[in-house]
């Protein structure tokens, strides 16, 4: 299976609801076994999907579908940059 075919296959799993938005994908080892591909092929496909914004990865947490959620601490710091206490009051 080519990388493009693998990307298409994973995209189909995402669009058909097997991997819903913000869900965590299985670990690479399990996903490669389920898709019957090597881990290196899977990593290439995941890198392309990440570049397209279809998935995001966080070392130690896993691979997730969609765009990363903004952590609450980051939301406060972003808010502090665009407003001030007087506007909030």
Coordinates of C-alpha atoms in Angstrom, one line a residue:
X1 CA 0.0 0.0 0.0
X2 CA 1.4 3.4 -1.0
X3 CA 1.5 6.3 1.5
X4 CA -1.2 8.1 -0.5
X5 CA -3.5 5.1 -0.3
X6 CA -2.8 4.8 3.4
X7 CA -3.6 8.5 3.9
X8 CA -6.9 8.0 2.0
X9 CA -7.7 5.0 4.2
X10 CA -7.1 6.8 7.4
X11 CA -9.1 9.8 6.1
X12 CA -12.0 7.5 5.3
X13 CA -11.9 6.1 8.9
X14 CA -12.0 9.7 10.2
X15 CA -14.9 10.8 7.9
X16 CA -17.0 7.7 8.4
X17 CA -16.9 8.2 12.2
X18 CA -14.6 5.4 13.2
X19 CA -12.3 8.1 14.6
X20 CA -14.5 11.0 15.6
X21 CA -13.3 14.6 16.0
X22 CA -11.0 15.0 19.0
X23 CA -10.8 11.3 19.6
X24 CA -7.5 9.6 20.3
X25 CA -6.1 7.2 17.7
X26 CA -4.8 3.8 18.8
X27 CA -1.1 3.6 19.4
X28 CA 1.0 3.3 16.3
X29 CA 1.8 -0.3 17.0
X30 CA -1.8 -1.3 17.1
X31 CA -2.9 1.0 14.3
X32 CA -0.2 -0.4 12.0
X33 CA -1.3 -4.0 12.8
X34 CA -5.0 -3.1 12.2
X35 CA -4.2 -1.5 8.8
X36 CA -1.7 -4.2 7.9
X37 CA 1.1 -1.7 7.2
X38 CA 4.6 -1.1 8.7
X39 CA 5.0 1.4 11.4
X40 CA 7.3 3.5 9.2
X41 CA 4.6 3.6 6.5
X42 CA 2.1 4.6 9.1
X43 CA 4.4 7.4 10.4
X44 CA 4.8 8.8 7.0
X45 CA 1.0 8.9 6.5
X46 CA 0.4 10.4 9.9
X47 CA 3.0 13.1 9.2
X48 CA 1.1 14.0 6.0
X49 CA -2.2 14.0 7.8
X50 CA -0.7 16.2 10.5
X51 CA 0.6 18.7 7.9
X52 CA -2.9 18.9 6.4
X53 CA -4.4 19.6 9.9
X54 CA -6.4 16.4 10.0
X55 CA -4.7 15.1 13.1
X56 CA -2.3 16.4 15.8
X57 CA 0.3 14.6 17.9
X58 CA 1.6 15.2 21.4
X59 CA 4.6 13.3 22.6
X60 CA 3.6 11.2 25.6
X61 CA -0.2 11.8 25.1
X62 CA -0.9 10.3 21.6
X63 CA -2.3 11.2 18.3
X64 CA -5.7 12.9 18.0
X65 CA -8.2 13.7 15.3
X66 CA -8.8 17.3 14.3
X67 CA -7.1 20.5 15.6
X68 CA -5.6 20.6 19.1
X69 CA -7.8 22.1 21.8
X70 CA -6.4 25.2 23.5
X71 CA -5.6 24.5 27.1
X72 CA -7.3 26.8 29.7
X73 CA -4.0 28.3 30.8
X74 CA -3.3 29.4 27.2
X75 CA -6.8 30.8 26.8
X76 CA -6.2 33.2 29.8
X77 CA -2.8 34.3 28.4
X78 CA -4.4 34.9 25.0
X79 CA -7.2 36.8 26.6
X80 CA -4.7 38.9 28.5
X81 CA -3.1 39.9 25.2
X82 CA -6.2 41.1 23.5
X83 CA -8.0 42.9 26.4
X84 CA -7.4 44.7 29.7
X85 CA -9.1 44.7 33.1
X86 CA -11.1 47.9 32.3
X87 CA -12.6 46.2 29.3
X88 CA -13.6 43.2 31.3
X89 CA -15.3 45.3 33.9

